mmCIF file of C-alpha atoms in Angstrom:
data_model
loop_
_atom_site.group_PDB
_atom_site.id
_atom_site.type_symbol
_atom_site.label_atom_id
_atom_site.label_comp_id
_atom_site.label_asym_id
_atom_site.label_seq_id
_atom_site.Cartn_x
_atom_site.Cartn_y
_atom_site.Cartn_z
ATOM 1 C CA MET A 123 0.217 -0.024 0.131
ATOM 2 C CA SER A 124 3.178 2.411 0.070
ATOM 3 C CA ASP A 125 2.108 3.751 -3.624
ATOM 4 C CA LEU A 126 -1.489 5.006 -1.892
ATOM 5 C CA GLU A 127 -1.722 8.421 -1.502
ATOM 6 C CA GLN A 128 -2.416 9.249 2.060
ATOM 7 C CA SER A 129 -5.406 11.579 2.812
ATOM 8 C CA GLY A 130 -4.276 12.926 6.256
ATOM 9 C CA PHE A 131 -7.404 11.302 7.678
ATOM 10 C CA SER A 132 -6.966 7.390 8.809
ATOM 11 C CA GLU A 133 -10.450 6.239 7.832
ATOM 12 C CA PHE A 134 -10.336 8.095 4.486
ATOM 13 C CA ASP A 135 -6.843 6.018 3.814
ATOM 14 C CA ARG A 136 -8.528 2.721 5.039
ATOM 15 C CA TRP A 137 -11.431 3.258 2.553
ATOM 16 C CA LEU A 138 -8.834 3.990 -0.369
ATOM 17 C CA ALA A 139 -6.864 0.756 0.700
ATOM 18 C CA LEU A 140 -10.179 -1.106 0.718
ATOM 19 C CA ALA A 141 -11.144 0.104 -2.320
ATOM 20 C CA GLN A 142 -8.053 -1.118 -4.279
ATOM 21 C CA ARG A 143 -7.507 -4.250 -2.448
ATOM 22 C CA THR A 144 -11.425 -5.332 -3.440
ATOM 23 C CA ARG A 145 -10.752 -4.285 -6.945
ATOM 24 C CA GLU A 146 -7.529 -6.486 -7.143
ATOM 25 C CA LEU A 147 -9.370 -9.577 -5.479
ATOM 26 C CA LEU A 148 -12.087 -8.778 -7.947
ATOM 27 C CA ASP A 149 -9.821 -9.181 -10.925
ATOM 28 C CA ALA A 150 -8.029 -12.348 -9.419
ATOM 29 C CA ALA A 151 -11.716 -13.730 -9.036
ATOM 30 C CA ILE A 152 -12.142 -13.137 -12.769
ATOM 31 C CA ALA A 153 -8.621 -14.220 -14.042
ATOM 32 C CA ASP A 154 -8.063 -17.462 -12.010
ATOM 33 C CA GLY A 155 -11.876 -18.247 -11.186
ATOM 34 C CA GLY A 156 -11.283 -18.047 -7.567
ATOM 35 C CA LEU A 157 -9.972 -15.642 -5.100
ATOM 36 C CA PRO A 158 -6.472 -16.051 -3.636
ATOM 37 C CA GLU A 159 -5.395 -17.410 -0.137
ATOM 38 C CA GLY A 160 -7.099 -14.963 2.472
ATOM 39 C CA GLY A 161 -9.386 -13.146 -0.367
ATOM 40 C CA ALA A 162 -12.705 -14.743 0.681
ATOM 41 C CA ASP A 163 -11.681 -13.648 4.562
ATOM 42 C CA TYR A 164 -10.867 -9.806 3.181
ATOM 43 C CA LEU A 165 -14.303 -9.939 1.740
ATOM 44 C CA ALA A 166 -16.143 -11.106 4.581
ATOM 45 C CA ASP A 167 -14.221 -9.397 7.198
ATOM 46 C CA ARG A 168 -13.543 -5.933 5.589
ATOM 47 C CA THR A 169 -15.377 -5.217 2.550
ATOM 48 C CA LEU A 170 -18.742 -6.487 3.399
ATOM 49 C CA PRO A 171 -18.688 -4.919 6.854
ATOM 50 C CA HIS A 172 -17.950 -1.607 4.941
ATOM 51 C CA VAL A 173 -20.907 -1.945 2.614
ATOM 52 C CA GLU A 174 -23.416 -2.819 5.764
ATOM 53 C CA GLY A 175 -21.767 0.297 7.282
ATOM 54 C CA VAL A 176 -23.092 1.917 4.136
ATOM 55 C CA GLN A 177 -26.614 0.574 3.974
ATOM 56 C CA ALA A 178 -26.733 1.770 7.698
ATOM 57 C CA GLY A 179 -25.781 5.167 7.025
ATOM 58 C CA PHE A 180 -28.340 5.176 4.390
ATOM 59 C CA ILE A 181 -31.319 4.047 6.948
ATOM 60 C CA GLY A 182 -29.857 7.015 8.899
ATOM 61 C CA TRP A 183 -29.971 9.507 5.994
ATOM 62 C CA LEU A 184 -33.243 8.384 4.614
ATOM 63 C CA ARG A 185 -36.393 10.875 5.580
ATOM 64 C CA THR A 186 -39.744 10.717 4.782
ATOM 65 C CA ASP A 187 -39.924 13.982 2.767
ATOM 66 C CA GLY A 188 -36.863 12.415 0.411
ATOM 67 C CA ALA A 189 -39.217 9.846 -0.866
ATOM 68 C CA GLY A 190 -43.008 9.470 -2.140
ATOM 69 C CA ILE A 191 -45.152 6.910 -0.254
ATOM 70 C CA ALA A 192 -45.011 4.046 -2.550
ATOM 71 C CA GLU A 193 -41.141 4.524 -2.538
ATOM 72 C CA LEU A 194 -41.120 4.178 1.270
ATOM 73 C CA ARG A 195 -43.216 1.412 1.376
ATOM 74 C CA TYR A 196 -40.804 -0.211 -1.029
ATOM 75 C CA LEU A 197 -37.765 0.852 0.933
ATOM 76 C CA LEU A 198 -39.651 -0.322 4.483
ATOM 77 C CA GLY A 199 -40.359 -3.814 2.894
ATOM 78 C CA ARG A 200 -36.844 -3.979 2.359
ATOM 79 C CA VAL A 201 -35.373 -3.471 5.740
ATOM 80 C CA ALA A 202 -36.291 -6.669 7.778
ATOM 81 C CA ALA A 203 -34.635 -5.698 10.783
ATOM 82 C CA ILE A 204 -31.977 -3.417 12.063
ATOM 83 C CA ARG A 205 -28.915 -4.480 13.782
ATOM 84 C CA VAL A 206 -28.284 -2.558 16.795
ATOM 85 C CA ASP A 207 -24.989 -3.575 17.598
ATOM 86 C CA GLY A 208 -22.412 -5.237 14.965
ATOM 87 C CA PRO A 209 -20.429 -8.883 16.078
ATOM 88 C CA ALA A 210 -17.908 -7.949 18.788
ATOM 89 C CA THR A 211 -15.763 -11.024 18.375
ATOM 90 C CA GLU A 212 -14.045 -12.861 15.392
ATOM 91 C CA ALA A 213 -16.590 -15.665 16.307
ATOM 92 C CA GLU A 214 -19.239 -13.711 16.260
ATOM 93 C CA ARG A 215 -18.283 -11.773 12.952
ATOM 94 C CA ARG A 216 -17.407 -15.308 11.356
ATOM 95 C CA ALA A 217 -21.093 -16.801 12.669
ATOM 96 C CA ALA A 218 -22.682 -13.838 11.176
ATOM 97 C CA ALA A 219 -20.882 -14.160 7.812
ATOM 98 C CA ALA A 220 -21.942 -17.749 7.664
ATOM 99 C CA GLU A 221 -25.599 -16.842 8.780
ATOM 100 C CA ALA A 222 -25.469 -14.065 6.123
ATOM 101 C CA ALA A 223 -24.040 -16.409 3.306
ATOM 102 C CA LEU A 224 -26.847 -19.098 4.035
ATOM 103 C CA GLU A 225 -29.650 -16.486 3.731
ATOM 104 C CA LEU A 226 -28.261 -15.335 0.443
ATOM 105 C CA GLU A 227 -28.044 -18.676 -0.929
ATOM 106 C CA ALA A 228 -31.384 -19.346 0.154
ATOM 107 C CA ALA A 229 -32.766 -15.981 -1.271
ATOM 108 C CA HIS A 230 -31.009 -16.922 -4.243
ATOM 109 C CA ARG A 231 -32.379 -20.243 -5.142
ATOM 110 C CA ALA A 232 -35.679 -18.778 -4.305
ATOM 111 C CA GLY A 233 -35.136 -15.864 -6.738
ATOM 112 C CA ALA A 234 -35.711 -13.282 -3.963
ATOM 113 C CA GLY A 235 -33.186 -10.989 -2.622
ATOM 114 C CA PRO A 236 -31.534 -11.343 0.748
ATOM 115 C CA VAL A 237 -32.613 -10.021 4.011
ATOM 116 C CA VAL A 238 -31.348 -6.913 4.510
ATOM 117 C CA ARG A 239 -29.501 -6.827 8.111
ATOM 118 C CA LEU A 240 -27.873 -3.184 9.163
ATOM 119 C CA ARG A 241 -26.163 -1.683 12.232
ATOM 120 C CA ALA A 242 -27.572 1.523 13.857
ATOM 121 C CA ALA A 243 -26.305 4.647 11.644
ATOM 122 C CA GLU A 244 -23.227 6.095 12.882
ATOM 123 C CA PRO A 245 -21.379 9.350 11.802
ATOM 124 C CA TRP A 246 -18.769 7.489 9.842
ATOM 125 C CA ASN A 247 -21.749 5.218 8.211
ATOM 126 C CA LEU A 248 -23.323 8.702 6.929
ATOM 127 C CA ALA A 249 -19.596 9.640 5.637
ATOM 128 C CA ALA A 250 -19.411 6.293 4.158
ATOM 129 C CA LEU A 251 -22.964 6.754 2.468
ATOM 130 C CA ALA A 252 -21.940 10.045 0.982
ATOM 131 C CA HIS A 253 -18.780 8.463 -0.413
ATOM 132 C CA ALA A 254 -20.519 5.537 -1.898
ATOM 133 C CA ARG A 255 -23.455 8.089 -3.789
ATOM 134 C CA LEU A 256 -20.430 10.135 -5.225
ATOM 135 C CA VAL A 257 -18.736 7.078 -6.290
ATOM 136 C CA LEU A 258 -21.878 5.689 -7.934
ATOM 137 C CA ALA A 259 -22.853 9.456 -9.573
ATOM 138 C CA MET A 260 -19.129 9.475 -11.165
ATOM 139 C CA LEU A 261 -18.745 5.780 -12.265
ATOM 140 C CA PRO A 262 -20.593 6.344 -15.589
ATOM 141 C CA ARG A 263 -18.545 9.348 -16.064
ATOM 142 C CA LEU A 264 -15.167 7.594 -15.796
ATOM 143 C CA ALA A 265 -12.664 8.273 -18.622
ATOM 144 C CA ASP A 266 -12.730 5.309 -20.709
ATOM 145 C CA GLU A 267 -9.173 4.975 -20.460
ATOM 146 C CA ASP A 268 -9.624 4.560 -16.824
ATOM 147 C CA VAL A 269 -11.867 1.718 -16.864
ATOM 148 C CA ARG A 270 -9.778 -1.667 -15.885
ATOM 149 C CA TYR A 271 -13.056 -3.930 -16.330
ATOM 150 C CA PRO A 272 -11.258 -7.102 -17.970
ATOM 151 C CA SER A 273 -14.234 -7.746 -20.444
ATOM 152 C CA GLY A 274 -16.142 -6.375 -23.064
ATOM 153 C CA ARG A 275 -16.305 -2.623 -23.700
ATOM 154 C CA ARG A 276 -13.826 -0.435 -21.794
ATOM 155 C CA THR A 277 -16.650 1.938 -20.490
ATOM 156 C CA TYR A 278 -18.898 2.448 -17.586
ATOM 157 C CA ALA A 279 -21.162 4.939 -19.541
ATOM 158 C CA ASP A 280 -24.046 2.706 -19.388
ATOM 159 C CA ILE A 281 -24.112 2.473 -15.841
ATOM 160 C CA ALA A 282 -26.704 4.986 -14.745
ATOM 161 C CA ALA A 283 -26.334 6.922 -11.204
ATOM 162 C CA PRO A 284 -29.221 5.589 -8.988
ATOM 163 C CA ARG A 285 -32.265 8.244 -9.432
ATOM 164 C CA GLY A 286 -33.766 8.000 -6.203
ATOM 165 C CA PRO A 287 -33.529 6.319 -2.752
ATOM 166 C CA ALA A 288 -35.398 3.162 -3.937
ATOM 167 C CA GLU A 289 -32.544 2.971 -6.914
ATOM 168 C CA LEU A 290 -29.791 3.794 -4.268
ATOM 169 C CA SER A 291 -30.994 0.683 -1.952
ATOM 170 C CA ASP A 292 -31.011 -1.543 -4.969
ATOM 171 C CA ARG A 293 -27.801 -0.905 -5.935
ATOM 172 C CA LEU A 294 -26.408 -1.187 -2.480
ATOM 173 C CA GLU A 295 -28.112 -4.153 -1.535
ATOM 174 C CA GLU A 296 -26.944 -5.673 -5.102
ATOM 175 C CA LEU A 297 -23.338 -4.457 -4.309
ATOM 176 C CA GLU A 298 -23.408 -6.587 -1.235
ATOM 177 C CA ARG A 299 -25.255 -9.888 -3.012
ATOM 178 C CA SER A 300 -22.286 -9.541 -5.823
ATOM 179 C CA LEU A 301 -19.548 -9.459 -3.084
ATOM 180 C CA TRP A 302 -21.134 -12.539 -1.036
ATOM 181 C CA GLN A 303 -21.202 -14.554 -3.974
ATOM 182 C CA THR A 304 -17.519 -14.061 -4.744
ATOM 183 C CA ALA A 305 -16.600 -14.425 -1.252
ATOM 184 C CA THR A 306 -18.552 -17.672 -0.678
ATOM 185 C CA GLY A 307 -16.577 -19.238 -3.834
ATOM 186 C CA HIS A 308 -18.893 -18.268 -6.684
ATOM 187 C CA ARG A 309 -17.157 -17.613 -10.050
ATOM 188 C CA PRO A 310 -17.856 -14.562 -11.497
ATOM 189 C CA ASP A 311 -19.111 -14.350 -14.810
ATOM 190 C CA PRO A 312 -17.388 -11.253 -16.551
ATOM 191 C CA ASN A 313 -20.794 -10.835 -18.611
ATOM 192 C CA ASP A 314 -22.800 -10.574 -15.657
ATOM 193 C CA PRO A 315 -24.086 -7.078 -15.311
ATOM 194 C CA MET A 316 -24.537 -7.167 -11.496
ATOM 195 C CA PHE A 317 -21.008 -8.293 -10.945
ATOM 196 C CA ARG A 318 -19.808 -5.525 -13.772
ATOM 197 C CA ARG A 319 -21.625 -3.117 -11.680
ATOM 198 C CA ALA A 320 -19.954 -3.976 -8.311
ATOM 199 C CA TYR A 321 -16.489 -4.238 -9.926
ATOM 200 C CA GLY A 322 -17.039 -0.650 -11.522
ATOM 201 C CA PHE A 323 -18.117 0.554 -7.890
ATOM 202 C CA PHE A 324 -14.741 -0.482 -6.548
ATOM 203 C CA ASP A 325 -12.695 0.711 -9.774
ATOM 204 C CA ALA A 326 -14.301 4.042 -9.724
ATOM 205 C CA ALA A 327 -13.595 4.142 -5.698
ATOM 206 C CA ASP A 328 -9.808 3.240 -6.511
ATOM 207 C CA ARG A 329 -9.449 5.731 -9.377
ATOM 208 C CA LEU A 330 -11.165 8.594 -7.753
ATOM 209 C CA GLY A 331 -9.201 8.097 -4.645
ATOM 210 C CA ARG A 332 -8.520 11.559 -2.391
ATOM 211 C CA ARG A 333 -10.619 13.407 -4.963
ATOM 212 C CA ALA A 334 -13.628 11.780 -3.701
ATOM 213 C CA PHE A 335 -13.012 13.559 -0.292
ATOM 214 C CA GLY A 336 -12.260 16.771 -2.069
ATOM 215 C CA THR A 337 -8.822 16.352 -0.242
ATOM 216 C CA ALA A 338 -6.789 16.250 -3.412
ATOM 217 C CA ALA A 339 -4.713 19.320 -4.192
#
């Protein structure tokens, strides 16, 4: 990580390192058909908790005047439970990861989305959400020469930014689902639009780097 630009804020630096490492792991999953040693643990212990934090930030950010009645009903239907406290020990984290993987597999077989489990929003969750929204907004604008997706056209121009809270919720849930599938040994299909959008998210976050936080010179 010596080549990473340091923002001066340790949490921001952690996010930048996470985006870079996650993209590298997704690259390896495509090229080799699976994750390298320790890759699944990294996605389960580092990347997915970050995405869960973004989702918790979304719940804390959403206000009744920010969406219509139908959209709010849809969003409430997506959130089955809010987790007040995350797992505190390594054993609890692994148990939660295993539970979520089983839920995801069952939901995938049934053709439904996974149960959304979220922690209560903390200030950093809101900051992580703001960062994710910026990355999603900038994704279709990423210069073609900066696109590193290893299959198809080298552009993300066709991946539209979420147009409202419901679409944002769907994209965050899709991101989590794609990561879980990869972490649990599902070989990514380079032609899968969901995986491409997930890869693009971390590709854009890695490319934007400090600029996403407004700390670049």
